[in-house]
CSV table of C-alpha atoms in Angstrom, one decimal:
chain,number,residue,atom,x,y,z
H,257,MET,CA,0.0,0.0,0.0
H,258,VAL,CA,1.2,3.5,-0.8
H,259,PRO,CA,-0.1,7.0,-0.1
H,260,PHE,CA,-1.8,8.5,-3.1
H,261,ALA,CA,-4.0,11.6,-3.3
H,262,GLY,CA,-4.9,11.3,0.4
H,263,TYR,CA,-5.7,7.6,0.1
H,264,SER,CA,-3.8,4.5,0.9
H,265,MET,CA,-3.7,2.7,-2.4
H,266,PRO,CA,-2.5,-0.8,-3.5
H,267,LEU,CA,0.7,-0.6,-5.6
H,268,SER,CA,0.4,-4.4,-6.1
H,269,TYR,CA,-1.6,-7.3,-4.7
H,270,GLY,CA,-0.1,-10.3,-2.9
H,271,ASP,CA,3.1,-11.5,-4.5
H,272,VAL,CA,2.0,-10.8,-8.0
H,273,GLY,CA,4.6,-8.4,-9.5
H,274,GLN,CA,3.8,-5.4,-11.6
H,275,VAL,CA,4.9,-6.9,-14.9
H,276,ALA,CA,2.8,-10.1,-14.4
H,277,SER,CA,-0.2,-7.9,-13.5
H,278,HIS,CA,0.4,-5.7,-16.5
H,279,ASN,CA,0.6,-8.7,-18.9
H,280,HIS,CA,-2.5,-10.3,-17.3
H,281,VAL,CA,-4.5,-7.2,-18.3
H,282,ARG,CA,-3.1,-7.2,-21.8
H,283,LYS,CA,-3.9,-10.9,-22.3
H,284,SER,CA,-6.9,-11.7,-20.1
H,285,VAL,CA,-8.8,-9.4,-17.6
H,286,GLY,CA,-7.9,-7.5,-14.5
H,287,ILE,CA,-9.8,-5.2,-12.1
H,288,PHE,CA,-8.7,-1.9,-10.6
H,289,ASP,CA,-10.2,-0.2,-7.6
H,290,VAL,CA,-10.5,3.4,-8.7
H,291,GLY,CA,-12.9,4.5,-6.0
H,292,HIS,CA,-10.6,7.4,-5.1
H,293,MET,CA,-11.7,9.2,-8.3
H,294,VAL,CA,-14.2,12.0,-7.7
H,295,GLN,CA,-17.7,11.2,-9.2
H,296,SER,CA,-20.1,14.1,-9.6
H,297,ASN,CA,-23.6,14.8,-11.0
H,298,PHE,CA,-24.5,18.2,-12.5
H,299,ARG,CA,-28.2,18.9,-13.0
H,300,GLY,CA,-30.3,21.8,-14.2
H,301,LYS,CA,-31.8,23.5,-17.2
H,302,THR,CA,-28.6,25.2,-18.1
H,303,ALA,CA,-26.2,22.4,-17.0
H,304,VAL,CA,-24.9,21.9,-20.6
H,305,ASN,CA,-24.2,25.6,-21.0
H,306,PHE,CA,-22.4,25.7,-17.6
H,307,LEU,CA,-20.2,22.7,-18.5
H,308,GLU,CA,-19.5,24.2,-21.9
H,309,TRP,CA,-18.2,27.3,-20.1
H,310,LEU,CA,-16.0,25.2,-17.8
H,311,THR,CA,-14.7,22.9,-20.6
H,312,PRO,CA,-13.9,23.5,-24.4
H,313,SER,CA,-15.8,20.3,-25.5
H,314,SER,CA,-19.0,20.2,-27.5
H,315,LEU,CA,-21.3,18.7,-24.9
H,316,SER,CA,-24.6,19.8,-26.5
H,317,SER,CA,-24.0,17.6,-29.5
H,318,LEU,CA,-23.3,14.5,-27.4
H,319,LYS,CA,-25.9,11.8,-27.6
H,320,PRO,CA,-27.5,10.7,-24.3
H,321,TYR,CA,-25.2,8.3,-22.4
H,322,ALA,CA,-22.2,9.2,-24.6
H,323,SER,CA,-19.0,10.4,-23.0
H,324,THR,CA,-16.0,12.5,-23.9
H,325,LEU,CA,-12.6,13.1,-22.5
H,326,SER,CA,-12.4,16.8,-21.6
H,327,VAL,CA,-10.3,19.3,-19.6
H,328,LEU,CA,-11.1,22.0,-17.0
H,329,LEU,CA,-9.2,25.1,-17.9
H,330,ASN,CA,-8.1,28.1,-16.0
H,331,GLU,CA,-8.2,31.7,-17.4
H,332,LYS,CA,-4.8,31.3,-19.1
H,333,GLY,CA,-5.9,28.1,-20.8
H,334,GLY,CA,-3.9,25.8,-18.4
H,335,ILE,CA,-5.3,22.4,-17.5
H,336,ILE,CA,-6.8,22.4,-14.0
H,337,ASP,CA,-7.7,18.7,-14.5
H,338,ASP,CA,-8.7,16.2,-17.2
H,339,THR,CA,-12.1,14.7,-16.8
H,340,ILE,CA,-14.6,12.3,-18.4
H,341,VAL,CA,-18.0,14.0,-19.0
H,342,THR,CA,-21.0,11.7,-19.7
H,343,LYS,CA,-24.3,13.2,-20.8
H,344,HIS,CA,-27.3,11.4,-19.3
H,345,ALA,CA,-29.8,13.9,-20.5
H,346,SER,CA,-29.8,17.5,-21.8
H,347,ASP,CA,-30.0,18.7,-18.2
H,348,ALA,CA,-28.0,15.9,-16.4
H,349,PHE,CA,-24.3,15.1,-16.7
H,350,TYR,CA,-22.0,12.6,-14.8
H,351,VAL,CA,-18.5,13.9,-14.4
H,352,VAL,CA,-15.4,12.0,-13.2
H,353,THR,CA,-12.3,13.9,-12.0
H,354,ASN,CA,-9.0,13.0,-10.4
H,355,ALA,CA,-8.5,12.4,-6.7
H,356,GLY,CA,-5.2,14.3,-6.7
H,357,ARG,CA,-7.1,17.4,-7.8
H,358,ARG,CA,-10.1,17.0,-5.6
H,359,GLU,CA,-9.8,20.1,-3.5
H,360,ARG,CA,-8.8,22.3,-6.4
H,361,ASP,CA,-11.6,21.0,-8.6
H,362,LEU,CA,-14.4,21.1,-6.0
H,363,ALA,CA,-13.4,24.7,-5.0
H,364,TRP,CA,-13.4,25.6,-8.7
H,365,PHE,CA,-16.9,24.0,-9.3
H,366,LYS,CA,-18.2,25.8,-6.2
H,367,GLU,CA,-16.8,29.2,-7.2
H,368,LYS,CA,-18.0,29.0,-10.9
H,369,LEU,CA,-21.4,27.6,-9.9
H,370,ALA,CA,-22.0,30.6,-7.7
H,371,GLU,CA,-20.9,32.9,-10.5
H,372,TRP,CA,-23.1,31.1,-13.0
H,373,ASN,CA,-26.2,30.8,-10.9
H,374,ALA,CA,-26.0,34.6,-10.1
H,375,SER,CA,-25.9,35.4,-13.8
H,376,GLU,CA,-28.9,36.1,-15.9
H,377,THR,CA,-28.6,32.7,-17.7
H,378,GLY,CA,-28.2,30.9,-14.4
H,379,LYS,CA,-31.1,32.6,-12.7
H,380,ASN,CA,-33.4,31.2,-15.4
H,381,GLY,CA,-32.1,27.7,-15.0
H,382,PRO,CA,-29.8,27.2,-11.9
H,383,VAL,CA,-27.4,24.3,-11.9
H,384,GLU,CA,-26.7,22.1,-8.9
H,385,HIS,CA,-23.7,19.9,-8.2
H,386,GLU,CA,-23.8,16.7,-6.3
H,387,VAL,CA,-20.6,14.8,-5.3
H,388,LEU,CA,-21.2,11.0,-5.1
H,389,GLU,CA,-19.3,10.7,-1.8
H,390,ASN,CA,-17.9,7.2,-1.0
H,391,TRP,CA,-19.2,5.7,-4.2
H,392,GLY,CA,-17.2,2.8,-5.6
H,393,LEU,CA,-15.7,2.8,-9.0
H,394,LEU,CA,-14.2,-0.4,-10.4
H,395,ALA,CA,-12.5,-0.7,-13.8
H,396,LEU,CA,-12.7,-4.1,-15.4
H,397,GLN,CA,-10.1,-4.1,-18.2
H,398,GLY,CA,-8.7,-6.5,-20.7
H,399,PRO,CA,-9.7,-8.6,-23.8
H,400,GLU,CA,-11.7,-11.0,-21.7
H,401,ALA,CA,-13.6,-8.2,-19.7
H,402,ALA,CA,-16.7,-8.3,-21.9
H,403,SER,CA,-17.1,-12.1,-21.9
H,404,TYR,CA,-16.7,-12.1,-18.1
H,405,LEU,CA,-19.2,-9.3,-17.5
H,406,GLN,CA,-21.6,-10.7,-20.0
H,407,GLY,CA,-21.9,-13.8,-17.8
H,408,LEU,CA,-23.3,-11.7,-15.0
H,409,THR,CA,-26.0,-9.7,-17.0
H,410,SER,CA,-28.8,-10.1,-19.4
H,411,PHE,CA,-27.9,-6.8,-21.0
H,412,ASP,CA,-26.3,-7.2,-24.5
H,413,LEU,CA,-22.9,-5.7,-24.0
H,414,SER,CA,-22.1,-5.8,-27.7
H,415,GLN,CA,-24.5,-2.9,-28.0
H,416,LEU,CA,-22.5,-0.8,-25.6
H,417,THR,CA,-19.7,0.6,-27.7
H,418,PHE,CA,-16.5,2.5,-26.5
H,419,GLY,CA,-17.3,5.9,-25.0
H,420,ASN,CA,-20.9,5.1,-24.1
H,421,SER,CA,-22.6,4.0,-20.9
H,422,ALA,CA,-25.8,2.5,-19.7
H,423,PHE,CA,-27.5,1.3,-16.5
H,424,VAL,CA,-26.9,-2.4,-16.5
H,425,PRO,CA,-28.5,-5.1,-14.3
H,426,ILE,CA,-25.6,-7.1,-12.8
H,427,GLU,CA,-26.8,-10.0,-10.6
H,428,GLY,CA,-29.6,-8.0,-9.1
H,429,PHE,CA,-27.7,-4.7,-8.9
H,430,ASN,CA,-28.6,-1.9,-11.3
H,431,LEU,CA,-25.2,-0.1,-12.0
H,432,HIS,CA,-23.9,2.6,-14.2
H,433,VAL,CA,-21.5,0.9,-16.6
H,434,ALA,CA,-19.3,3.0,-19.0
H,435,ARG,CA,-17.3,1.3,-21.8
H,436,GLY,CA,-13.8,2.6,-21.7
H,437,GLY,CA,-10.8,2.9,-19.3
H,438,TYR,CA,-7.2,3.8,-18.9
H,439,THR,CA,-5.3,0.8,-20.3
H,440,GLY,CA,-5.8,0.8,-24.1
H,441,GLU,CA,-7.8,-2.4,-23.7
H,442,ASP,CA,-11.5,-3.0,-24.0
H,443,GLY,CA,-13.2,-2.7,-20.6
H,444,PHE,CA,-15.8,-1.1,-18.3
H,445,GLU,CA,-15.8,1.4,-15.5
H,446,ILE,CA,-18.6,0.5,-13.1
H,447,SER,CA,-20.0,3.1,-10.6
H,448,ILE,CA,-21.4,1.6,-7.4
H,449,PRO,CA,-23.4,3.0,-4.5
H,450,PRO,CA,-21.4,2.8,-1.2
H,451,SER,CA,-23.5,0.0,0.4
H,452,GLN,CA,-23.1,-2.3,-2.6
H,453,THR,CA,-19.4,-1.8,-3.5
H,454,LEU,CA,-17.9,-4.7,-1.6
H,455,GLU,CA,-20.5,-7.2,-2.9
H,456,VAL,CA,-20.1,-6.1,-6.5
H,457,ALA,CA,-16.3,-6.2,-6.2
H,458,ARG,CA,-16.5,-9.8,-5.0
H,459,LEU,CA,-18.7,-10.7,-7.9
H,460,LEU,CA,-16.2,-9.2,-10.3
H,461,THR,CA,-13.0,-10.8,-8.9
H,462,LYS,CA,-13.6,-14.5,-9.7
H,463,SER,CA,-11.2,-16.3,-12.0
H,464,PRO,CA,-9.8,-15.3,-14.5
H,465,VAL,CA,-10.1,-11.7,-13.1
H,466,GLN,CA,-7.1,-10.6,-11.1
H,467,LEU,CA,-6.8,-7.5,-8.8
H,468,ILE,CA,-4.4,-5.0,-10.4
H,469,GLY,CA,-2.5,-2.3,-8.5
H,470,LEU,CA,-1.3,1.2,-9.2
H,471,GLY,CA,2.1,0.1,-10.5
H,472,ALA,CA,0.6,-1.8,-13.5
H,473,ARG,CA,-2.0,0.9,-14.0
H,474,ASP,CA,0.8,3.4,-14.7
H,475,SER,CA,2.7,1.2,-17.2
H,476,LEU,CA,-0.6,0.2,-19.0
H,477,ARG,CA,-1.7,3.9,-19.4
H,478,LEU,CA,1.7,5.0,-20.6
H,479,GLU,CA,1.8,2.2,-23.3
H,480,ALA,CA,-1.7,3.5,-24.3
H,481,GLY,CA,-0.3,7.1,-24.6
H,482,MET,CA,-2.5,8.5,-21.9
H,483,CYS,CA,-1.5,11.4,-19.7
H,484,LEU,CA,-1.3,11.3,-15.9
H,485,TYR,CA,-2.3,14.5,-14.3
H,486,GLY,CA,0.6,16.1,-12.3
H,487,ASN,CA,3.2,14.2,-14.5
H,488,ASP,CA,2.2,14.9,-18.1
H,489,MET,CA,0.1,18.0,-17.6
H,490,ASP,CA,-0.7,20.7,-15.0
H,491,GLU,CA,-2.0,24.2,-14.8
H,492,THR,CA,1.0,25.5,-16.9
H,493,THR,CA,0.1,23.1,-19.8
H,494,THR,CA,-2.6,23.9,-22.4
H,495,PRO,CA,-4.6,21.3,-24.3
H,496,VAL,CA,-2.9,22.3,-27.5
H,497,GLU,CA,0.6,21.7,-26.0
H,498,ALA,CA,-0.6,18.4,-24.5
H,499,GLY,CA,-1.9,17.1,-27.9
H,500,LEU,CA,-5.5,17.3,-26.7
H,501,SER,CA,-6.8,19.8,-29.2
H,502,TRP,CA,-9.2,17.0,-30.3
H,503,VAL,CA,-11.2,17.5,-27.1
H,504,ILE,CA,-12.0,21.0,-28.2
H,505,GLY,CA,-15.3,21.0,-30.2
H,506,LYS,CA,-14.9,22.0,-33.9
H,507,GLU,CA,-17.2,25.0,-33.7
H,508,ARG,CA,-15.8,25.9,-30.3
H,509,LYS,CA,-12.3,26.4,-31.8
H,510,GLU,CA,-13.9,29.3,-33.7
H,511,ALA,CA,-16.6,30.5,-31.3
H,512,GLY,CA,-14.8,30.1,-28.0
H,513,GLY,CA,-17.1,30.9,-25.1
H,514,PHE,CA,-15.2,28.8,-22.6
H,515,ILE,CA,-12.8,29.8,-19.8
H,516,GLY,CA,-9.3,30.1,-21.2
H,517,ALA,CA,-10.6,30.4,-24.8
H,518,GLU,CA,-8.4,33.3,-25.7
H,519,ALA,CA,-5.1,31.6,-24.9
H,520,VAL,CA,-6.2,28.3,-26.5
H,521,GLN,CA,-7.4,30.0,-29.7
H,522,GLN,CA,-4.1,31.9,-30.0
H,523,GLN,CA,-2.2,28.6,-29.8
H,524,LEU,CA,-4.5,26.9,-32.3
H,525,LYS,CA,-3.7,29.8,-34.7
H,526,ASP,CA,0.0,30.3,-34.1
H,527,GLY,CA,1.0,26.8,-32.8
H,528,PRO,CA,2.3,26.2,-29.3
H,529,SER,CA,6.0,26.6,-28.3
H,530,ARG,CA,6.2,23.0,-27.1
H,531,ARG,CA,4.4,19.8,-27.8
H,532,ARG,CA,3.8,16.5,-26.0
H,533,ILE,CA,5.7,13.6,-27.7
H,534,GLY,CA,6.4,9.9,-27.3
H,535,LEU,CA,9.9,8.5,-27.2
H,536,VAL,CA,11.7,5.2,-27.4
H,537,VAL,CA,15.0,5.4,-25.5
H,538,GLU,CA,17.9,3.1,-25.9
H,539,GLY,CA,19.9,1.5,-23.1
H,540,ALA,CA,18.1,2.5,-19.9
H,541,PRO,CA,14.6,3.8,-19.1
H,542,ALA,CA,14.3,7.6,-18.9
H,543,ARG,CA,12.3,8.7,-15.9
H,544,GLN,CA,10.3,11.8,-15.1
H,545,GLY,CA,12.6,14.8,-15.1
H,546,ALA,CA,15.1,13.5,-17.6
H,547,LYS,CA,16.3,16.2,-20.0
H,548,ILE,CA,15.9,15.9,-23.7
H,549,PHE,CA,18.6,17.4,-26.0
H,550,SER,CA,19.2,17.8,-29.7
H,551,PRO,CA,22.1,15.9,-31.3
H,552,ASN,CA,24.0,19.2,-31.0
H,553,LYS,CA,23.3,19.2,-27.2
H,554,ASP,CA,20.7,22.0,-27.3
H,555,GLU,CA,18.2,21.5,-24.5
H,556,LEU,CA,14.8,20.7,-26.1
H,557,GLY,CA,12.6,19.6,-23.3
H,558,ILE,CA,11.9,17.1,-20.6
H,559,VAL,CA,10.6,13.6,-20.0
H,560,THR,CA,7.3,13.6,-17.9
H,561,SER,CA,6.7,9.8,-17.7
H,562,GLY,CA,9.0,6.8,-18.6
H,563,ILE,CA,9.1,3.1,-18.0
H,564,PRO,CA,10.5,-0.1,-19.5
H,565,SER,CA,7.4,-1.3,-21.5
H,566,PRO,CA,6.4,-4.9,-20.5
H,567,THR,CA,4.5,-5.4,-23.7
H,568,LEU,CA,7.1,-4.0,-26.2
H,569,GLY,CA,10.3,-4.9,-24.3
H,570,LYS,CA,11.6,-1.3,-25.0
H,571,ASN,CA,12.1,1.8,-22.9
H,572,ILE,CA,9.2,4.2,-23.6
H,573,ALA,CA,8.7,7.7,-22.4
H,574,MET,CA,6.4,10.7,-22.8
H,575,GLY,CA,7.5,14.3,-22.6
H,576,TYR,CA,7.6,17.7,-24.1
H,577,VAL,CA,9.9,19.2,-26.7
H,578,LYS,CA,10.2,22.5,-28.5
H,579,SER,CA,7.9,22.8,-31.5
H,580,GLY,CA,9.7,21.8,-34.7
H,581,TRP,CA,11.4,18.9,-32.9
H,582,HIS,CA,8.2,17.0,-32.5
H,583,LYS,CA,8.0,15.1,-35.7
H,584,LYS,CA,8.0,11.2,-35.6
H,585,GLY,CA,11.3,9.6,-36.3
H,586,THR,CA,13.3,12.6,-35.0
H,587,GLU,CA,16.4,11.5,-33.2
H,588,VAL,CA,17.3,13.2,-29.9
H,589,GLN,CA,19.5,12.5,-26.9
H,590,VAL,CA,18.0,11.8,-23.4
H,591,GLU,CA,20.0,12.3,-20.2
H,592,VAL,CA,19.7,9.1,-18.1
H,593,ARG,CA,21.9,8.7,-15.0
H,594,LYS,CA,24.2,11.4,-16.3
H,595,GLN,CA,24.7,9.7,-19.6
H,596,LEU,CA,23.2,10.8,-23.0
H,597,ARG,CA,21.3,8.0,-24.6
H,598,LYS,CA,19.7,7.9,-28.1
H,599,GLY,CA,15.9,8.6,-28.2
H,600,VAL,CA,13.6,8.4,-31.2
H,601,LEU,CA,10.3,10.3,-31.3
H,602,THR,CA,7.6,7.7,-31.7
H,603,PRO,CA,3.8,8.2,-32.3
H,604,MET,CA,1.5,7.4,-29.4
H,605,PRO,CA,-0.2,5.2,-28.4
H,606,PHE,CA,2.8,2.9,-28.3
H,607,ILE,CA,0.5,-0.2,-28.5
H,608,LYS,CA,-2.6,-0.6,-30.7
H,609,PRO,CA,-5.7,0.1,-28.6
H,610,ASN,CA,-8.4,-2.7,-28.5
H,611,TYR,CA,-11.4,-0.5,-27.8
H,612,TRP,CA,-14.8,-2.1,-28.7
H,613,ARG,CA,-16.4,0.1,-31.4
H,614,GLY,CA,-19.0,-2.5,-32.5
C-alpha cells in the first residue's frame, strides 16, 4: 500500500509483480479499484451551458449516455484537471475527475457555480452539483472483460460501444457501466453505491479476473499514450501543447465561449511553443525529469513519464519538446543517469488500442 492523493492505495496485490499484473490485463482481464476518483452529477436546465463554459468540449452535440474526455481550464488556458464527461440527458451530466485534484476541482466548481447561478442565464435555470461521496468505481479491463461481465448480465454488452454508458443489471444490482478505461484495452468502468461496492467487487473478482494495483495501471496507461495529471500536464500546460486539441469542439475552436478560450485560440492559430511527444529510449529507461537534447546538445525539453514497457520490451517515455522537434522519427538524446542516450520520437499510443467500437 502507498499513499496516493490522500488515500492508501494498492501498488500491487499479494506476491504478483507489476509486470505479471500488466501482462494479465493485456492478455486476459484485471480489475482496478479506482474509487478514489471523484464522481459528480451536474443537473439543471442550463447544465450543458455551464459545463461548456468550464470545458472546451461540444457537450450539447453528445448523444444521451455518450462520454467525452475533456479538460477543465483556468483563465490562461492551463489544465486544472482532465475529466470524463457523460451526458445522461440535456439537463444531467455525470463527471469523473482526479483524486489528486479533488480540493482544487471542488473549490473551482463551487466558485464557478455561484458565478453562473448569479448570472442572468443561471437565474433562469440554476445548476446544482452533487458529489457522489464514498461511491465505488471499479475498472474491469482486458480482452476478456466483456465475456466475463456478459456472464453476469442479461444486457447485451455488444450494443455498448466505446465511449458510451448504460444502467446495466448485474446479478440484481442496477449499475452505471461505462465502456472505456485507462489501459488501451476493452473494458468497463462501473460506478457503485457505497452499500453495494464490496459485494459487487466480490462478484467481479472471480477467475480469470485478477486484482491489479497502481504500478501496472501506470505502465498500462503509458503504453496507451494516456496522460497522468501532475506528471504529463498541469496548470501551466494547455490542451494544444498536450496534444489534446481533439477534445475542443470543432465549432468551439472558432466561437470560444469557454474559460481560457483566448489563450487556446491563440495557440491553435500560431501553434504552441512546445508539444507532447512519445519516445523510445535506448539502453536504460528515462524517468520523469530526464532532460531531452538535440544531437548538438541544445536543450529541447523534458521527460514527464517513462518506463520499461512490459508489452514491447523497449524503454518508452512521454515528454515535451520545442515545436519543430516533435515530428515522428526525429532523433534526440536523453540524459539518463548522467549519460546521454539515443531517443527516437515515436507516435503514441505505443500499443494498438483494442477498444470495442462495435
